[in-house]
Structures are given as C-alpha cells and as structure tokens.
Amino acid sequence: MKTATAPRPGPPHTGSPPRPRHTGSPLSPRGALWLAWRRQRTVLVTGGVLILALAGYLVYQRTGMAALIHDRDVADCRLWRDCNGAPLESSDRLSDAFVRLETYRAALLDTARLMLAIPAVIGAFVGAPLIAREFESGTAALVWSQSIGRVRWLIATLALPVVATLAATTLLAGLFTWWWWPVRGTFPDVHWGDTLPFDVMGPAFVALSLLSLLLGTAFGLLLRRTLPAMACTLAVTAGVVYGLQQLRPHLMPRLTVTAGVHVHAEAPFGGWYVGSGYLDGTGARVDGSVCKGLGGWPAIFRCLDRRRLAEEYEDYHPIGHFWPMQWIQAGICLAVAVALAAFCVWWIGRRRA
C-alpha cells in the first residue's frame, strides 16, 4: 500500500528553468570581461605588485633628496657653478651637499633607464600575447562560436590591460616628475628634453605606454604568433622612442641667446640646449665646428677673427616649454594609439572565424 507524501514548500512553478544567481560583488566582472580577467589576472596582479614596489622606491628617494636640498639650502643651484651667489669652492657645506646630490643623480638616471623599458615591456609581454595567444590556443575560435561577437570579445580583452596601463603609468610618471623637478637644472648632463628623463615623465610616459600596448595588440592580431609579435613590438617601440627624440626639438619654436665669442652665449637656468654656432657680420649663422681642433682657445680666437665671427649663438627651449611639449608628444602618441585601436576593431570585424 502506497503512503501519500506531502509536497515540499517552495517557489511556485512558472514553467521556465530558474536562472543562476550572481553571488559575487555587483562590481565584479561578468561575461566576456570575467573571462578576460580569469586569463589575465596573473600578469595583472604580478605587474601591480612590481609597480607598487617601484612607486615606493620613488617616494623614498624623493623624500631623502628633498630633505637634503632643504637642509643645505641648495635649491635651484647648478652643480658645477655657484649657489645663491657663493662659489662652490668657497664652502665645504656646499661641496658636501653637491657630493651627496651626485648619489641621487645616479639613482635618478638608473631609475629613468628602468622606467624607459616599461612601455616596451607592456607592449611585448602584455599587448602582444593578448590576442596572439588566443589564436595559438584556439580560445578565440571557441569564444567566437558562442553568442558573443568578435568585436565585443576584443573590447573586453583589451579593457583590463588598458585601464591597468593607464593607472600604473600615471602613478609612476607622477612620482618620477615629482622626484626630478627640484633638480631640473642642477645636473649639467641631465637635460629635461633628452629621452632620459623626458620620456618617463608626465603624460608623455602614459601615452607612450598605451601606444606600445596597442602596438603589441595589433602585431598579435596580424601575426597570430606570440614570439614574432613580441619581437616586432620591442623593435617598433624602440624606433618610436628614437623618432620622438628626433622630433622633440621641433615641437615648439626654439629661442636664441647671443653673446660675443669671448663671453660665451649660454641658455638661462633650466633651458634645454638644442644647438649653437657663430654669427658673421651680416647675422648669418655659421656652423660651430668651423674653428674646432686648432689646439687651444688662442688659436680658435685667431681663426674666428680671420673669419670675422664676432658673436656666437645658442638655441634652447626654456623650462616653460616642458609641459606644452609633454602634452604635444602625448597627443601624438595617443592619436596613433587610437588609430591602432580602430584598426584592431576593424580587422577583427572582417575576419572569418
């Protein structure tokens, strides 16, 4: 004999299967973004830890250097000249301060070299494998066979690296600029317009990193192989850095200072030297090497007198050009990066699965 069982209480039956509930945070990624996070989280988390360690080092160095400059009262002094009207040789206190500042100069340049590699590393080790690895593993074809579109998949794959690149490089560029600014005219061999430190400061560093990331993505999309895409990204990023160095002096009109050949024309404090030479009687420019290699200043002066070159000139960019040139270079890099992103979207949209 069968015994009747009471029905269990529960929600009313609606005729359709229940939907899975999202149990995570409302801000946690979902869908294609969740898939991209799962595949990239190791690289992003590792990179984040390294970036935070470097940021801590920048803060430590800048704090120590600022304390030294304040305690010794050597702000805005040129290392090889005088300071606040006092010759360097006349003060042991100044001499000791400049010796200690030299240690920060070496740390500044070494850190700048390390940071200059970051855009290439981002492009080669984050951007290039981003799409190429998906092709090599077949994940791209698997995802495209689902309901998600290829363009949407590409945007979701790019979103996290782009946001991480912007956040990390903005932090590092801001801290390095903060470190370098108090000694922007102190060291004779560190000019603000040179690749080091210009390309690792301000918006120029952020835009260059984003451009390298998009370069790697584009090469991965075109070549569909990780190692060739990485090699091409490294080579092209290095070429971009070299090209920007050649282009930078022409981003804004340069200024000129003139003086007699016995006085020597020199750019004001903080100026970036970009060229020099002599002026003849008509004001025409003559190359600065015209009397070089004659064995000393008396012979050089006699040569200048024979050629009737009584004045010399020096072209420079004042420190006031620093931020405009930063934004101009950043605009150039961002324009190319946006063009590369548009190319990637167009390319992925026209490919067959």
Short mmCIF file of C-alpha atoms in Angstrom, two decimals:
data_model
loop_
_atom_site.label_atom_id
_atom_site.label_comp_id
_atom_site.label_asym_id
_atom_site.label_seq_id
_atom_site.Cartn_x
_atom_site.Cartn_y
_atom_site.Cartn_z
CA MET A 1 0.00 0.00 0.00
CA LYS A 2 1.36 3.34 -1.02
CA THR A 3 1.54 6.15 1.50
CA ALA A 4 0.90 9.75 0.42
CA THR A 5 3.81 12.21 0.86
CA ALA A 6 3.26 15.88 1.50
CA PRO A 7 4.72 18.25 -1.16
CA ARG A 8 7.74 20.26 -0.09
CA PRO A 9 7.24 24.03 0.22
CA GLY A 10 8.96 26.11 -2.45
CA PRO A 11 8.51 28.86 -5.05
CA PRO A 12 5.55 28.49 -7.42
CA HIS A 13 6.28 26.70 -10.67
CA THR A 14 6.36 29.18 -13.58
CA GLY A 15 7.15 26.76 -16.41
CA SER A 16 10.69 28.12 -17.15
CA PRO A 17 14.03 26.92 -15.70
CA PRO A 18 15.41 29.04 -12.84
CA ARG A 19 18.23 31.45 -13.72
CA PRO A 20 21.58 31.17 -11.89
CA ARG A 21 22.06 33.94 -9.38
CA HIS A 22 25.19 36.11 -9.42
CA THR A 23 26.63 35.67 -5.96
CA GLY A 24 29.66 37.99 -6.30
CA SER A 25 30.03 41.73 -5.80
CA PRO A 26 27.94 43.99 -8.08
CA LEU A 27 31.25 45.47 -9.34
CA SER A 28 32.84 42.10 -10.14
CA PRO A 29 33.37 41.42 -13.89
CA ARG A 30 30.88 39.26 -15.75
CA GLY A 31 30.64 37.57 -19.11
CA ALA A 32 33.49 38.32 -21.52
CA LEU A 33 35.06 40.69 -19.01
CA TRP A 34 35.10 37.92 -16.41
CA LEU A 35 36.73 35.56 -18.91
CA ALA A 36 39.38 38.19 -19.72
CA TRP A 37 40.08 38.71 -16.03
CA ARG A 38 40.47 34.98 -15.44
CA ARG A 39 43.03 34.71 -18.25
CA GLN A 40 44.98 37.89 -17.42
CA ARG A 41 44.84 38.10 -13.64
CA THR A 42 48.27 36.53 -13.05
CA VAL A 43 50.02 39.07 -15.27
CA LEU A 44 47.99 42.00 -13.94
CA VAL A 45 48.47 41.13 -10.27
CA THR A 46 52.20 40.46 -10.70
CA GLY A 47 52.65 43.70 -12.62
CA GLY A 48 50.68 45.60 -9.98
CA VAL A 49 52.92 44.36 -7.19
CA LEU A 50 56.08 45.36 -9.10
CA ILE A 51 54.65 48.79 -9.92
CA LEU A 52 53.80 49.43 -6.27
CA ALA A 53 57.31 48.39 -5.22
CA LEU A 54 58.84 50.82 -7.74
CA ALA A 55 56.46 53.56 -6.59
CA GLY A 56 57.62 53.05 -3.01
CA TYR A 57 61.25 53.37 -4.12
CA LEU A 58 60.48 56.65 -5.94
CA VAL A 59 58.83 58.10 -2.84
CA TYR A 60 61.79 57.03 -0.67
CA GLN A 61 64.39 58.61 -2.97
CA ARG A 62 62.48 61.82 -3.47
CA THR A 63 61.89 62.29 0.23
CA GLY A 64 65.59 61.91 1.04
CA MET A 65 66.70 64.24 -1.77
CA ALA A 66 64.17 66.93 -0.84
CA ALA A 67 65.35 66.84 2.78
CA LEU A 68 68.97 67.26 1.67
CA ILE A 69 68.15 70.21 -0.61
CA HIS A 70 66.15 71.89 2.14
CA ASP A 71 68.72 71.34 4.88
CA ARG A 72 71.67 72.58 2.78
CA ASP A 73 69.71 75.38 1.04
CA VAL A 74 70.83 74.36 -2.46
CA ALA A 75 67.52 74.64 -4.31
CA ASP A 76 67.82 75.85 -7.95
CA CYS A 77 71.63 75.69 -7.89
CA ARG A 78 73.80 74.48 -10.75
CA LEU A 79 76.07 71.69 -9.72
CA TRP A 80 79.16 72.91 -11.50
CA ARG A 81 78.83 76.65 -10.82
CA ASP A 82 77.80 78.55 -7.74
CA CYS A 83 74.86 78.50 -5.39
CA ASN A 84 72.97 81.56 -4.13
CA GLY A 85 75.88 83.77 -5.16
CA ALA A 86 78.55 81.71 -3.35
CA PRO A 87 81.22 79.87 -5.38
CA LEU A 88 81.23 76.17 -4.83
CA GLU A 89 84.92 76.10 -3.87
CA SER A 90 84.43 78.61 -1.04
CA SER A 91 82.13 76.47 1.07
CA ASP A 92 82.69 72.98 2.44
CA ARG A 93 79.00 72.82 3.22
CA LEU A 94 78.09 73.35 -0.45
CA SER A 95 80.75 70.94 -1.64
CA ASP A 96 79.45 68.23 0.67
CA ALA A 97 75.87 68.91 -0.43
CA PHE A 98 76.76 68.55 -4.10
CA VAL A 99 78.70 65.34 -3.45
CA ARG A 100 75.66 63.87 -1.76
CA LEU A 101 73.39 65.13 -4.55
CA GLU A 102 75.54 63.21 -7.01
CA THR A 103 74.34 59.96 -5.43
CA TYR A 104 70.76 60.97 -6.17
CA ARG A 105 71.75 61.86 -9.74
CA ALA A 106 72.98 58.30 -10.33
CA ALA A 107 69.81 56.86 -8.78
CA LEU A 108 67.69 59.23 -10.86
CA LEU A 109 69.27 58.17 -14.14
CA ASP A 110 69.25 54.45 -13.30
CA THR A 111 65.58 54.62 -12.38
CA ALA A 112 64.81 56.53 -15.58
CA ARG A 113 66.51 53.80 -17.63
CA LEU A 114 64.44 51.17 -15.86
CA MET A 115 61.22 53.08 -16.42
CA LEU A 116 62.02 53.65 -20.10
CA ALA A 117 61.84 49.88 -20.55
CA ILE A 118 58.33 49.72 -19.07
CA PRO A 119 56.43 50.75 -22.26
CA ALA A 120 58.31 48.13 -24.28
CA VAL A 121 57.67 45.51 -21.59
CA ILE A 122 53.96 46.34 -21.52
CA GLY A 123 53.74 46.11 -25.30
CA ALA A 124 55.77 42.91 -25.64
CA PHE A 125 54.65 40.94 -22.59
CA VAL A 126 51.07 42.19 -22.18
CA GLY A 127 49.91 43.54 -25.54
CA ALA A 128 51.49 41.02 -27.94
CA PRO A 129 50.30 37.81 -26.19
CA LEU A 130 46.89 39.32 -25.55
CA ILE A 131 45.43 38.24 -28.90
CA ALA A 132 48.20 36.07 -30.38
CA ARG A 133 47.97 33.59 -27.51
CA GLU A 134 44.21 33.32 -28.01
CA PHE A 135 44.79 32.35 -31.65
CA GLU A 136 47.52 29.86 -30.80
CA SER A 137 45.46 28.11 -28.11
CA GLY A 138 42.25 28.14 -30.16
CA THR A 139 40.39 30.06 -27.47
CA ALA A 140 39.44 32.78 -29.94
CA ALA A 141 37.62 30.33 -32.24
CA LEU A 142 35.88 28.73 -29.24
CA VAL A 143 34.66 32.08 -27.94
CA TRP A 144 33.57 33.24 -31.37
CA SER A 145 31.40 30.11 -31.71
CA GLN A 146 29.39 31.31 -28.71
CA SER A 147 26.85 34.10 -28.66
CA ILE A 148 29.46 36.82 -28.01
CA GLY A 149 30.56 38.86 -31.02
CA ARG A 150 34.20 39.21 -32.05
CA VAL A 151 34.30 42.98 -31.58
CA ARG A 152 32.77 42.70 -28.12
CA TRP A 153 35.27 39.97 -27.23
CA LEU A 154 38.17 42.16 -28.41
CA ILE A 155 36.96 45.17 -26.42
CA ALA A 156 36.53 43.05 -23.29
CA THR A 157 40.00 41.54 -23.74
CA LEU A 158 41.59 44.97 -24.14
CA ALA A 159 39.68 46.75 -21.38
CA LEU A 160 41.58 45.48 -18.34
CA PRO A 161 45.13 45.96 -19.76
CA VAL A 162 44.26 49.47 -20.95
CA VAL A 163 42.88 50.51 -17.55
CA ALA A 164 45.81 48.89 -15.73
CA THR A 165 48.34 50.57 -18.04
CA LEU A 166 46.79 54.00 -17.56
CA ALA A 167 46.66 53.63 -13.78
CA ALA A 168 50.18 52.23 -13.34
CA THR A 169 51.99 54.60 -15.69
CA THR A 170 50.14 57.66 -14.37
CA LEU A 171 51.29 56.76 -10.86
CA LEU A 172 54.92 56.20 -11.90
CA ALA A 173 55.13 59.24 -14.17
CA GLY A 174 53.70 61.48 -11.47
CA LEU A 175 56.13 60.23 -8.85
CA PHE A 176 59.17 60.46 -11.11
CA THR A 177 58.27 64.00 -12.17
CA TRP A 178 57.85 64.86 -8.51
CA TRP A 179 61.34 63.50 -7.82
CA TRP A 180 63.09 65.13 -10.77
CA TRP A 181 61.54 68.61 -10.62
CA PRO A 182 63.64 70.06 -7.73
CA VAL A 183 66.87 69.24 -9.65
CA ARG A 184 65.64 70.04 -13.17
CA GLY A 185 68.59 72.41 -13.81
CA THR A 186 71.12 71.16 -11.29
CA PHE A 187 72.97 68.43 -13.17
CA PRO A 188 74.90 69.51 -16.29
CA ASP A 189 74.41 66.24 -18.17
CA VAL A 190 70.70 65.74 -17.42
CA HIS A 191 68.69 67.93 -19.79
CA TRP A 192 64.93 67.81 -19.46
CA GLY A 193 64.34 67.41 -23.20
CA ASP A 194 66.52 64.32 -23.62
CA THR A 195 64.96 60.86 -23.79
CA LEU A 196 66.02 60.46 -20.17
CA PRO A 197 64.18 61.87 -18.34
CA PHE A 198 61.56 63.38 -20.73
CA ASP A 199 60.02 60.11 -21.93
CA VAL A 200 59.46 58.77 -18.41
CA MET A 201 57.68 61.83 -17.07
CA GLY A 202 54.22 63.33 -17.28
CA PRO A 203 51.58 62.44 -19.88
CA ALA A 204 54.27 61.54 -22.45
CA PHE A 205 55.15 58.39 -20.48
CA VAL A 206 51.50 57.38 -20.10
CA ALA A 207 50.74 57.88 -23.80
CA LEU A 208 53.90 56.04 -24.90
CA SER A 209 52.97 53.05 -22.72
CA LEU A 210 49.45 52.96 -24.14
CA LEU A 211 50.82 53.21 -27.67
CA SER A 212 53.18 50.27 -27.06
CA LEU A 213 50.31 48.20 -25.64
CA LEU A 214 48.22 48.83 -28.77
CA LEU A 215 51.24 48.10 -30.97
CA GLY A 216 51.60 44.71 -29.32
CA THR A 217 47.90 44.01 -29.71
CA ALA A 218 47.95 44.94 -33.39
CA PHE A 219 51.02 42.78 -34.09
CA GLY A 220 49.42 39.87 -32.24
CA LEU A 221 46.29 40.27 -34.30
CA LEU A 222 48.17 40.42 -37.59
CA LEU A 223 50.86 37.77 -36.96
CA ARG A 224 48.78 35.42 -34.74
CA ARG A 225 52.02 34.17 -33.18
CA THR A 226 53.22 35.33 -29.79
CA LEU A 227 57.01 35.39 -30.19
CA PRO A 228 57.09 37.22 -33.56
CA ALA A 229 54.56 39.71 -32.22
CA MET A 230 56.72 40.33 -29.13
CA ALA A 231 59.86 40.85 -31.22
CA CYS A 232 58.12 43.27 -33.58
CA THR A 233 56.67 45.21 -30.65
CA LEU A 234 60.05 45.63 -28.99
CA ALA A 235 61.67 46.79 -32.23
CA VAL A 236 58.93 49.24 -33.18
CA THR A 237 58.68 50.68 -29.66
CA ALA A 238 62.41 51.35 -29.67
CA GLY A 239 62.01 53.02 -33.05
CA VAL A 240 59.17 55.17 -31.72
CA VAL A 241 61.32 56.35 -28.79
CA TYR A 242 64.16 57.24 -31.17
CA GLY A 243 61.81 59.04 -33.54
CA LEU A 244 60.28 61.09 -30.72
CA GLN A 245 63.75 62.15 -29.60
CA GLN A 246 64.48 63.44 -33.11
CA LEU A 247 61.11 65.17 -33.40
CA ARG A 248 61.02 66.79 -29.94
CA PRO A 249 63.22 69.86 -30.60
CA HIS A 250 60.82 70.86 -33.39
CA LEU A 251 57.58 70.58 -31.42
CA MET A 252 57.78 74.26 -30.42
CA PRO A 253 59.70 77.30 -31.70
CA ARG A 254 63.12 77.46 -30.07
CA LEU A 255 64.59 80.60 -28.50
CA THR A 256 68.07 82.03 -29.15
CA VAL A 257 70.60 83.80 -26.94
CA THR A 258 73.64 85.60 -28.43
CA ALA A 259 76.88 86.93 -26.96
CA GLY A 260 80.43 87.78 -28.01
CA VAL A 261 82.75 84.86 -28.68
CA HIS A 262 84.89 85.87 -25.67
CA VAL A 263 81.84 85.90 -23.37
CA HIS A 264 80.12 82.69 -24.48
CA ALA A 265 76.36 82.53 -25.12
CA GLU A 266 74.55 80.34 -22.62
CA ALA A 267 70.89 79.38 -22.16
CA PRO A 268 69.27 80.55 -18.89
CA PHE A 269 68.76 78.23 -15.92
CA GLY A 270 66.60 75.25 -16.81
CA GLY A 271 66.94 75.77 -20.57
CA TRP A 272 67.33 72.77 -22.86
CA TYR A 273 70.25 73.30 -25.25
CA VAL A 274 69.42 72.26 -28.83
CA GLY A 275 72.15 73.87 -30.95
CA SER A 276 74.83 76.55 -31.21
CA GLY A 277 77.18 78.23 -33.65
CA TYR A 278 78.57 81.60 -34.74
CA LEU A 279 77.13 84.71 -36.40
CA ASP A 280 79.03 86.59 -39.14
CA GLY A 281 78.84 90.33 -39.78
CA THR A 282 75.54 90.01 -41.68
CA GLY A 283 73.90 87.94 -38.92
CA ALA A 284 74.07 84.72 -40.95
CA ARG A 285 74.67 81.51 -38.98
CA VAL A 286 77.94 79.61 -39.30
CA ASP A 287 78.47 76.07 -38.07
CA GLY A 288 80.02 75.86 -34.59
CA SER A 289 82.72 73.40 -35.71
CA VAL A 290 84.33 75.84 -38.16
CA CYS A 291 87.33 76.55 -35.88
CA LYS A 292 87.45 73.39 -33.79
CA GLY A 293 90.58 71.27 -33.35
CA LEU A 294 93.10 74.13 -33.56
CA GLY A 295 94.90 73.36 -30.31
CA GLY A 296 93.57 75.84 -27.74
CA TRP A 297 91.48 78.95 -27.31
CA PRO A 298 94.12 81.47 -28.61
CA ALA A 299 94.24 79.65 -31.95
CA ILE A 300 90.45 79.40 -32.04
CA PHE A 301 90.06 83.13 -31.39
CA ARG A 302 92.54 83.94 -34.18
CA CYS A 303 90.53 81.70 -36.51
CA LEU A 304 87.30 83.47 -35.55
CA ASP A 305 88.90 86.87 -36.12
CA ARG A 306 90.11 85.85 -39.59
CA ARG A 307 86.57 84.75 -40.47
CA ARG A 308 85.09 87.87 -38.85
CA LEU A 309 82.92 85.84 -36.50
CA ALA A 310 82.47 88.13 -33.51
CA GLU A 311 79.35 86.58 -31.99
CA GLU A 312 78.06 83.15 -31.11
CA TYR A 313 74.51 81.95 -30.56
CA GLU A 314 72.81 79.15 -28.65
CA ASP A 315 69.35 77.76 -29.39
CA TYR A 316 67.34 76.43 -26.48
CA HIS A 317 63.90 75.62 -25.17
CA PRO A 318 63.09 77.31 -21.84
CA ILE A 319 61.74 75.28 -18.96
CA GLY A 320 58.35 76.86 -19.72
CA HIS A 321 58.18 74.65 -22.84
CA PHE A 322 58.34 71.48 -20.76
CA TRP A 323 54.62 70.91 -20.14
CA PRO A 324 53.40 72.08 -23.59
CA MET A 325 55.88 69.70 -25.23
CA GLN A 326 54.80 66.93 -22.88
CA TRP A 327 51.18 67.33 -23.97
CA ILE A 328 52.05 67.68 -27.66
CA GLN A 329 54.07 64.46 -27.63
CA ALA A 330 51.39 62.71 -25.60
CA GLY A 331 48.78 63.86 -28.13
CA ILE A 332 50.81 62.40 -30.99
CA CYS A 333 51.18 59.05 -29.24
CA LEU A 334 47.51 58.95 -28.21
CA ALA A 335 46.38 59.73 -31.76
CA VAL A 336 48.43 56.80 -33.09
CA ALA A 337 47.15 54.57 -30.26
CA VAL A 338 43.52 55.42 -31.08
CA ALA A 339 44.20 54.72 -34.75
CA LEU A 340 45.68 51.32 -33.83
CA ALA A 341 42.66 50.51 -31.65
CA ALA A 342 40.31 51.41 -34.50
CA PHE A 343 42.38 49.25 -36.84
CA CYS A 344 42.15 46.28 -34.46
CA VAL A 345 38.36 46.62 -34.22
CA TRP A 346 38.07 46.88 -38.00
CA TRP A 347 40.40 43.93 -38.58
CA ILE A 348 38.72 41.60 -36.11
CA GLY A 349 35.31 42.50 -37.51
CA ARG A 350 36.20 41.47 -41.04
CA ARG A 351 37.96 38.19 -40.19
CA ARG A 352 36.27 34.84 -40.50
CA ALA A 353 36.15 32.55 -37.50
#
